[in-house]
Coordinates of C-alpha atoms in Angstrom, one line a residue:
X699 CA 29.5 68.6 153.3
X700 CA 28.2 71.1 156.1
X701 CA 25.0 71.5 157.5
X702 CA 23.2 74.6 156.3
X703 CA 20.9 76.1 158.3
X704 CA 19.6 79.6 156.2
X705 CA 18.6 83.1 157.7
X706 CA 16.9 84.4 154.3
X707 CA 16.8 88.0 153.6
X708 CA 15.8 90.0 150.4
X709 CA 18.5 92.7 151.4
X710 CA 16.6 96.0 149.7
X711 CA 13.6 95.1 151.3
X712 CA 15.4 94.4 154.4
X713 CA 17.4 97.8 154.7
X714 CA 14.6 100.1 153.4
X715 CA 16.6 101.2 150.3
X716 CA 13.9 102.3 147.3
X717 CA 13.0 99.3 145.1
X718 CA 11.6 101.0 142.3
X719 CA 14.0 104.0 142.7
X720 CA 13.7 107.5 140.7
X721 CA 17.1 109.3 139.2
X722 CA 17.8 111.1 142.5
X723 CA 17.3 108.0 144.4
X724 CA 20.1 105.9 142.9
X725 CA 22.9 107.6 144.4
X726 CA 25.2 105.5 147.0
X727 CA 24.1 104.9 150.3
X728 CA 25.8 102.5 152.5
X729 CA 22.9 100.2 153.3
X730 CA 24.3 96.7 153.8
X731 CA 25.5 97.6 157.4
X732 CA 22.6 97.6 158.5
X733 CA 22.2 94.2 157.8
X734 CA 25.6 93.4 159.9
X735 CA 24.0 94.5 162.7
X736 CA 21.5 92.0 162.5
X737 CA 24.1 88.7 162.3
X738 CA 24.1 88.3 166.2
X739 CA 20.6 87.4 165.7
X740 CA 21.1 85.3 163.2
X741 CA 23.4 83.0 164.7
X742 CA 21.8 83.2 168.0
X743 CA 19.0 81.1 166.5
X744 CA 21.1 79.0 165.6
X745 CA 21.5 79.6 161.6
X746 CA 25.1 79.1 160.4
X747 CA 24.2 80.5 156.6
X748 CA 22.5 84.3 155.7
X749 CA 21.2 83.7 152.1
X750 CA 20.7 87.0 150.5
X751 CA 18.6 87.7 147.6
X752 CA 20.1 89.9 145.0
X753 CA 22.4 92.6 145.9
X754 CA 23.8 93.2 142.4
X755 CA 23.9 96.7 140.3
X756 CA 20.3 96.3 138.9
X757 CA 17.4 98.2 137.5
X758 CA 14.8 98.1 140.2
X759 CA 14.0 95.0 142.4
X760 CA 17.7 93.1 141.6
X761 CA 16.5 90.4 139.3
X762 CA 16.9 92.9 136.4
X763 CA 20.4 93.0 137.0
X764 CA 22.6 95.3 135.1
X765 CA 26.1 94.6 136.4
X766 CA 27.0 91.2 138.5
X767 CA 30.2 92.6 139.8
X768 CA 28.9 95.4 141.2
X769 CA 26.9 96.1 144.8
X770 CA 23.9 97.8 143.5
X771 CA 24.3 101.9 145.2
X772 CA 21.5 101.3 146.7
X773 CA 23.4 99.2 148.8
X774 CA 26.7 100.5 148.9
X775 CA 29.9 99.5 147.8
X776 CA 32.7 96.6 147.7
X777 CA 33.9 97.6 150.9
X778 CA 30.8 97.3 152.4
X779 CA 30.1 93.6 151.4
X780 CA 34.0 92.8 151.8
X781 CA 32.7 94.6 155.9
X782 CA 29.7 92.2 155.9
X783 CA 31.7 88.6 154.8
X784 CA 34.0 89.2 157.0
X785 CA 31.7 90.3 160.6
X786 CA 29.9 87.2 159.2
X787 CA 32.9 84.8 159.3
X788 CA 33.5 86.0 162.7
X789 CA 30.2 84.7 164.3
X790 CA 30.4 81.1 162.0
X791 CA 27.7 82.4 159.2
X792 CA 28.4 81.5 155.4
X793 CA 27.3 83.8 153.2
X794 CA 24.9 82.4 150.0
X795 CA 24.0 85.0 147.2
X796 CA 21.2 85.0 144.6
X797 CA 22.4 84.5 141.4
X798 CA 20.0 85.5 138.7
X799 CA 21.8 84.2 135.6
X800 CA 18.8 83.0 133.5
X801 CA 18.1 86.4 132.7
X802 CA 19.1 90.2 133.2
X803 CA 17.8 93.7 132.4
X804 CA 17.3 94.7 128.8
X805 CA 20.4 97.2 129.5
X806 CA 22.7 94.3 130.8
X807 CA 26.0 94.5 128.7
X808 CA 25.5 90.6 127.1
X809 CA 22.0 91.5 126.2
X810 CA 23.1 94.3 124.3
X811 CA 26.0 92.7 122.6
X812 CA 23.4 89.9 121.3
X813 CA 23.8 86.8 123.9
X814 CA 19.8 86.4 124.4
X815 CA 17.6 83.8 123.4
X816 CA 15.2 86.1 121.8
X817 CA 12.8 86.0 124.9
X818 CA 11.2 87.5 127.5
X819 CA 11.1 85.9 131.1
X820 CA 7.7 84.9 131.9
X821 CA 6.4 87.5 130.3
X822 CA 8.3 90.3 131.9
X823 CA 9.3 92.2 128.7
X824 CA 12.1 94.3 130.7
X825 CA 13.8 90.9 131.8
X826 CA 15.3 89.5 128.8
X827 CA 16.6 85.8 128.5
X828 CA 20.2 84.9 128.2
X829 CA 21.4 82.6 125.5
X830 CA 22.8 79.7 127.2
X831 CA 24.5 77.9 124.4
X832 CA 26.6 80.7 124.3
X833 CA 30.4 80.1 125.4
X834 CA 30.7 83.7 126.0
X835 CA 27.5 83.1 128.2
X836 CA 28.6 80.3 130.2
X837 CA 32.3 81.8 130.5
X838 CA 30.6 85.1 131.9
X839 CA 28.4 82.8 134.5
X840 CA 31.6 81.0 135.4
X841 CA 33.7 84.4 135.9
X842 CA 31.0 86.0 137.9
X843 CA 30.6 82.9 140.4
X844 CA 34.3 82.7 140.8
X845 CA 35.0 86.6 141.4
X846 CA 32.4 86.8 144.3
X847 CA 33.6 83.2 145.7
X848 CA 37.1 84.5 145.6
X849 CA 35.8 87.0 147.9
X850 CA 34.1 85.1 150.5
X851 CA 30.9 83.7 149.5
X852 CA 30.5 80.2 150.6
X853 CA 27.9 79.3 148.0
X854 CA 24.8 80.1 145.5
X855 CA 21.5 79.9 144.8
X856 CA 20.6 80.2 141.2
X857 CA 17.0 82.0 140.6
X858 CA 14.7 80.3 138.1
X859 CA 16.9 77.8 137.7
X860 CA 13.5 75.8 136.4
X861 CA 13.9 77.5 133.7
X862 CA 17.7 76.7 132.7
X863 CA 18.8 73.7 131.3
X864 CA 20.6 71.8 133.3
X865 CA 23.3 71.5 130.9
X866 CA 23.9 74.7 131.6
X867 CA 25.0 74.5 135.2
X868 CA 26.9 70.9 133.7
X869 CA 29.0 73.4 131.6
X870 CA 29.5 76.1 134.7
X871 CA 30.0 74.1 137.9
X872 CA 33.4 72.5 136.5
X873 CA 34.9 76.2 136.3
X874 CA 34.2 77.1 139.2
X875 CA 34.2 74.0 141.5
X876 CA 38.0 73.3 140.1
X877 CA 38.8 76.8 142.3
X878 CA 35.9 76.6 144.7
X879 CA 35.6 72.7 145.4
X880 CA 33.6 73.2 148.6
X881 CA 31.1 75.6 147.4
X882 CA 27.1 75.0 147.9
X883 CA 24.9 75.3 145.1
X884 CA 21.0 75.8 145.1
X885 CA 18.8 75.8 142.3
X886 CA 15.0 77.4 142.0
X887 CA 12.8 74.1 141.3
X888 CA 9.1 74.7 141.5
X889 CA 8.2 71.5 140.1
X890 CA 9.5 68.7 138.2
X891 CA 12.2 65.4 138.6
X892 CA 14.6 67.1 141.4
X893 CA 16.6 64.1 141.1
X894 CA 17.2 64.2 137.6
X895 CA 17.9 67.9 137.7
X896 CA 20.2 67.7 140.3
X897 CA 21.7 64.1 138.7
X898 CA 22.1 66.8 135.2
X899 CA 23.4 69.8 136.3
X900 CA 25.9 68.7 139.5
X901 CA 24.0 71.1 141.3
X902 CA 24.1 70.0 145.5
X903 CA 20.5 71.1 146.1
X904 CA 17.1 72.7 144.8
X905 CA 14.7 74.3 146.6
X906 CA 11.7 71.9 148.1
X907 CA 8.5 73.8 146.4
X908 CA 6.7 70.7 146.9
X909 CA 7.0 70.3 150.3
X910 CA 6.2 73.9 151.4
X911 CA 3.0 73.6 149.9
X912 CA 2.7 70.2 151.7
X913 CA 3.6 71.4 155.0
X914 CA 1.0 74.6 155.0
X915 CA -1.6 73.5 153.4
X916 CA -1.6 69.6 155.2
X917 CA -1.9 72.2 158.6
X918 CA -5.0 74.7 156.8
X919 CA -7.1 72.3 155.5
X920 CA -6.4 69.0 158.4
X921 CA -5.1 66.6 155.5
X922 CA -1.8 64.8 156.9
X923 CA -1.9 62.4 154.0
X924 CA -0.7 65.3 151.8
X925 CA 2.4 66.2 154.2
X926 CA 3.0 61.9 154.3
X927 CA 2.7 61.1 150.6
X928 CA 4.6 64.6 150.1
X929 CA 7.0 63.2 152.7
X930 CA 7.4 60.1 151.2
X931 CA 8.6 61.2 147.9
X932 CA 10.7 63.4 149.9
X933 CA 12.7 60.6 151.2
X934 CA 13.8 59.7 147.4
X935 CA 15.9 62.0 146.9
X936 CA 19.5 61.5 146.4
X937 CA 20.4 65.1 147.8
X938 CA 19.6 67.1 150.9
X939 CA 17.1 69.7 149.3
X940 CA 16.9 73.4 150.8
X941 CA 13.4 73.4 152.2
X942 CA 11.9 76.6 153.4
X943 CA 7.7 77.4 154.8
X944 CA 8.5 80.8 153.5
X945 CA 10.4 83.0 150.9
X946 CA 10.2 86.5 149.0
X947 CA 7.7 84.9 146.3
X948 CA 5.2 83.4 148.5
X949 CA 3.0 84.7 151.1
X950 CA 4.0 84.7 155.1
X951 CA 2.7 81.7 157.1
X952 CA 1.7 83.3 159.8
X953 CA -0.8 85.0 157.2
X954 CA -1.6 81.4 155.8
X955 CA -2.0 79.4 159.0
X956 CA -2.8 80.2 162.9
X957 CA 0.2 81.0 164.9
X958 CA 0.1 77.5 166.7
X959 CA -0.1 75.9 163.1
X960 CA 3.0 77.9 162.2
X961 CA 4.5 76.9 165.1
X962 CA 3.6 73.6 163.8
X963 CA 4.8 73.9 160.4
X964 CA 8.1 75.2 161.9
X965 CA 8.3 71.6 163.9
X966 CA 7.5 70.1 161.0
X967 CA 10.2 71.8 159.0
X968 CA 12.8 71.4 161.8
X969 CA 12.2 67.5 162.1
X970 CA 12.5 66.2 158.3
X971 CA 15.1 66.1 155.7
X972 CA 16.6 68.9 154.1
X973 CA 18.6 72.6 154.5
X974 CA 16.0 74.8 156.5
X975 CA 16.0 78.6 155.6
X976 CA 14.1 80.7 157.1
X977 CA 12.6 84.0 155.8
X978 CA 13.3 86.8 157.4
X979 CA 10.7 88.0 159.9
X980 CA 8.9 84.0 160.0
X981 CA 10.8 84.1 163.0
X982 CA 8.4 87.2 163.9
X983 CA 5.4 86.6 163.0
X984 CA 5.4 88.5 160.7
X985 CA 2.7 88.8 158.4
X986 CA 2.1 89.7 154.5
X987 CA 0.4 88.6 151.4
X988 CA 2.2 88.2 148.0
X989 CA -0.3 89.5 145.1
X990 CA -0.5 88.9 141.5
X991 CA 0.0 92.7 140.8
X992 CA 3.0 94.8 140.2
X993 CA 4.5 96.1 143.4
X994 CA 2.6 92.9 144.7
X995 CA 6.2 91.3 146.7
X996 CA 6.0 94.6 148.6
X997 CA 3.8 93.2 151.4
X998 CA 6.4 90.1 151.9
X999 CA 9.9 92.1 151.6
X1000 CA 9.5 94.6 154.6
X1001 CA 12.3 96.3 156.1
X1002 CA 13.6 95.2 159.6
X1003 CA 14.8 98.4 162.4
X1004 CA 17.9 99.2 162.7
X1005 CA 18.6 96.7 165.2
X1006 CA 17.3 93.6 167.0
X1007 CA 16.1 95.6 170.0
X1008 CA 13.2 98.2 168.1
X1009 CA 11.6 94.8 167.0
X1010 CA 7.9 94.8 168.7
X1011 CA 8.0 93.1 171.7
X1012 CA 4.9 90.4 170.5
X1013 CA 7.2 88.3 168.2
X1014 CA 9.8 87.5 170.8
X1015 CA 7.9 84.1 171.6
X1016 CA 8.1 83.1 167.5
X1017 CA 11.8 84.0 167.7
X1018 CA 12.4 81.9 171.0
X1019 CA 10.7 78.7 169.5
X1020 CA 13.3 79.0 166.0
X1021 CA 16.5 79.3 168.8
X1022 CA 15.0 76.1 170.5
X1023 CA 13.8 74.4 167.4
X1024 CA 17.0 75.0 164.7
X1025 CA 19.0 74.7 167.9
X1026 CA 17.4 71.2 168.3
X1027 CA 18.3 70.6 164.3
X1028 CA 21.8 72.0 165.0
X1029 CA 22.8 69.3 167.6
X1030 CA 21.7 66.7 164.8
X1031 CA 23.1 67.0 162.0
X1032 CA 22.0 63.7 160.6
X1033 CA 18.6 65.2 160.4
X1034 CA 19.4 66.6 157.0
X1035 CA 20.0 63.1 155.3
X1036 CA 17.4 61.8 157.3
X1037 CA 13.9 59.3 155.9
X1038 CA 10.5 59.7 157.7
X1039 CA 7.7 56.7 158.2
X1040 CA 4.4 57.1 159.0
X1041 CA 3.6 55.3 162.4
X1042 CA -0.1 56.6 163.0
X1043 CA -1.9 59.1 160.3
X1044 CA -5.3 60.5 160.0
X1045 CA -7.0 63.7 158.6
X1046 CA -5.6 65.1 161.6
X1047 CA -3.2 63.0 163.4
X1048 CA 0.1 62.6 161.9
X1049 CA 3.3 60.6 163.9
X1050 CA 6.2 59.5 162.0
X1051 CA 9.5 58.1 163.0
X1052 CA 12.5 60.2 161.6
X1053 CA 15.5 57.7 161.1
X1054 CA 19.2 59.1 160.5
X1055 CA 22.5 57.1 158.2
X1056 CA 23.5 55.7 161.5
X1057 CA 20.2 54.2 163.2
X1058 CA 19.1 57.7 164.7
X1059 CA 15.9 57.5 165.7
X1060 CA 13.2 60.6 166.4
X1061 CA 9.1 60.4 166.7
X1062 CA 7.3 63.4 165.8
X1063 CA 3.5 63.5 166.7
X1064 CA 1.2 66.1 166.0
X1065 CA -2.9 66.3 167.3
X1066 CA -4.0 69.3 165.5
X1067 CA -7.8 68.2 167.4
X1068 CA -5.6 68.6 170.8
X1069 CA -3.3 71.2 169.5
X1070 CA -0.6 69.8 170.8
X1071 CA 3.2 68.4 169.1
X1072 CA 5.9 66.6 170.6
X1073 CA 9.3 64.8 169.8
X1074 CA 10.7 61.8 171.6
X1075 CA 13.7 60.2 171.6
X1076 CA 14.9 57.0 173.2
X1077 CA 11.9 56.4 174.3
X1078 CA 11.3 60.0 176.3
X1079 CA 9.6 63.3 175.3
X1080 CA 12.4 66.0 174.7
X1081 CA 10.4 68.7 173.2
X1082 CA 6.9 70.1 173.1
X1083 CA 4.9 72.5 172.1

């Protein structure tokens, strides 16, 4: 299976379109160009995948989706997306999309013909909960993953999929892997037995919730043994999870940590198992806090210019260090099926050996008293920072 490295946008963020739009402010507007313009610099850090979060007909922010095969106006249209897969293919990025199946808008055409559970999602009263013991349910999921596949898509990621049964996905994947064989599905875990959930549902992958926090907060607070025992569980896993230091839901980590200990974290991220995606604008420094209020995503979801070259100038460095670092990770693919061992470990020192399939070897040390991080291998420095 291929490599994923993730440039991670949340596309009406990203293009400026109007997330909690009035009447006059749903009519078309062909947005997603703007986020063409953008793949050169994409793939010239070295990602091979843009993950997008929803870009579906919905209410207001996309996961209150009223129409799954539709672009939302605010967008644009068919043609537009069919213009973005294909500029994509050209420059060797797969395309993921967001696929928010566990629930939809109260307006959504299965809630009102009656296939919810009865329930709200996390409280949200406008986000309604499918019923997913409902054939028409899963055949709808199915038919949806297959029509946007058919058109390009090389994989998804399914929101909250915490909060599916994994039978669910069990009934789904079949459909659609029997015309799609090579597709790449990612579930949202926050917590629980990854391995079990993936083992269930024949998912490929969930997201690594448990070693983002390990990652940022080992760096904040000086505690390596977190990022090691974090590590460790890491390397039971019987999948290549999609690990991330950032996303829409959390806050930047260039607001959380220093800009050497994102630097750090990015290292980190770049020398351990997994599928790295990166957030869009991580790779600027750029900075935001998420807030337990509503409109509080705002601050993490910003829009980008309208191209690569009316960025500020004083993130430049940030983007340099993801071409070197995920070009590093590109040139070893092994990395993403790779286990790490501790070789020295402190509060505040942390080296561990990276081994590949094949007896690769890497050493990763990092002295946050010195400030300093560096990867050998063979025996000879190859990278510092």
């Amino acid at each position: 299976m291929e490599m994923h490295i993730c440039w991670h946008l949340y596309p009406l963020g990203f293009t400026a379109a109007p997330v909690r739009p009035t009447p006059e402010e749903r009519h078309l507007t062909h947005r997603l160009g703007h986020i063409e313009r953008w793949l050169d610099y994409a793939a010239g850090m070295h990602a091979n995948t843009l993950q997008l979060g929803p870009i579906f007909t919905s209410e207001t922010h996309g996961y209150d989706t009223l129409d799954h095969f539709s672009i939302d106006p605010r967008l644009g249209t068919l043609n537009d997306f069919d213009s973005l897969v294909a500029a994509a293919h050209t420059r060797g990025l797969g395309i993921v999309l967001d696929g928010v199946f566990n629930h939809v808008a109260s307006a959504h055409p299965l809630a009102q013909a009656g296939h919810t559970s009865g329930a709200v999602f996390e409280g949200h009263k406008d986000l309604v909960e499918l019923d997913h013991e409902s054939p028409q349910v899963i055949e709808y999921i199915a038919e949806v993953m297959n029509f946007w596949l058919d058109r390009g898509i090389t994989g998804w990621r399914l929101d909250a999929a915490y909060a599916v049964a994994p039978e669910t996905w069990a009934r789904v994947l079949p459909k659609v892997r029997e015309r799609h064989p090579d597709a790449w599905f990612v579930g949202e875990m926050i917590h629980g037995d990854y391995n079990e959930y993936v083992a269930a549902s024949g998912l490929d992958s969930v997201t690594q919730y448990e070693l983002w926090k390990a990652i940022w907060s080992s760096l904040k607070d000086g505690n390596f043994y977190e990022l090691d025992w974090c590590l460790q569980r890491n390397n039971d896993l019987n999948f290549a999870p999609m690990t991330f230091v950032g996303n829409h839901d959390v806050t930047r980590i260039a607001t959380t940590l220093s800009d050497r200990q994102a630097m750090f974290a990015l290292l980190i991220l770049c020398t351990v198992s997994g599928e790295p995606s990166i957030y869009y604008g991580d790779e600027q420094v750029f900075r935001g806090e998420k807030e337990e209020r509503h409109g509080g995503d705002d601050a993490v979801r910003p829009a980008f210019p309208e191209g690569p070259g009316l960025l500020a100038p004083d993130g430049q460095w940030m983007y340099e260090l993801h071409r070197k670092l995920l070009g590093f990770r590109a040139e070893r693919p092994w990395l993403a099926q790779a286990k790490t061992y501790p070789v020295h470990l402190a509060n505040t020192q942390y080296t561990y050996e990276v081994h590949g399939p094949a007896g690769e070897r890497l050493k990763v040390s990092i002295d946050l008293d010195a400030d300093t991080a560096a990867i050998e291998e063979h025996g000879h420095q190859v990278l510092s920072i």
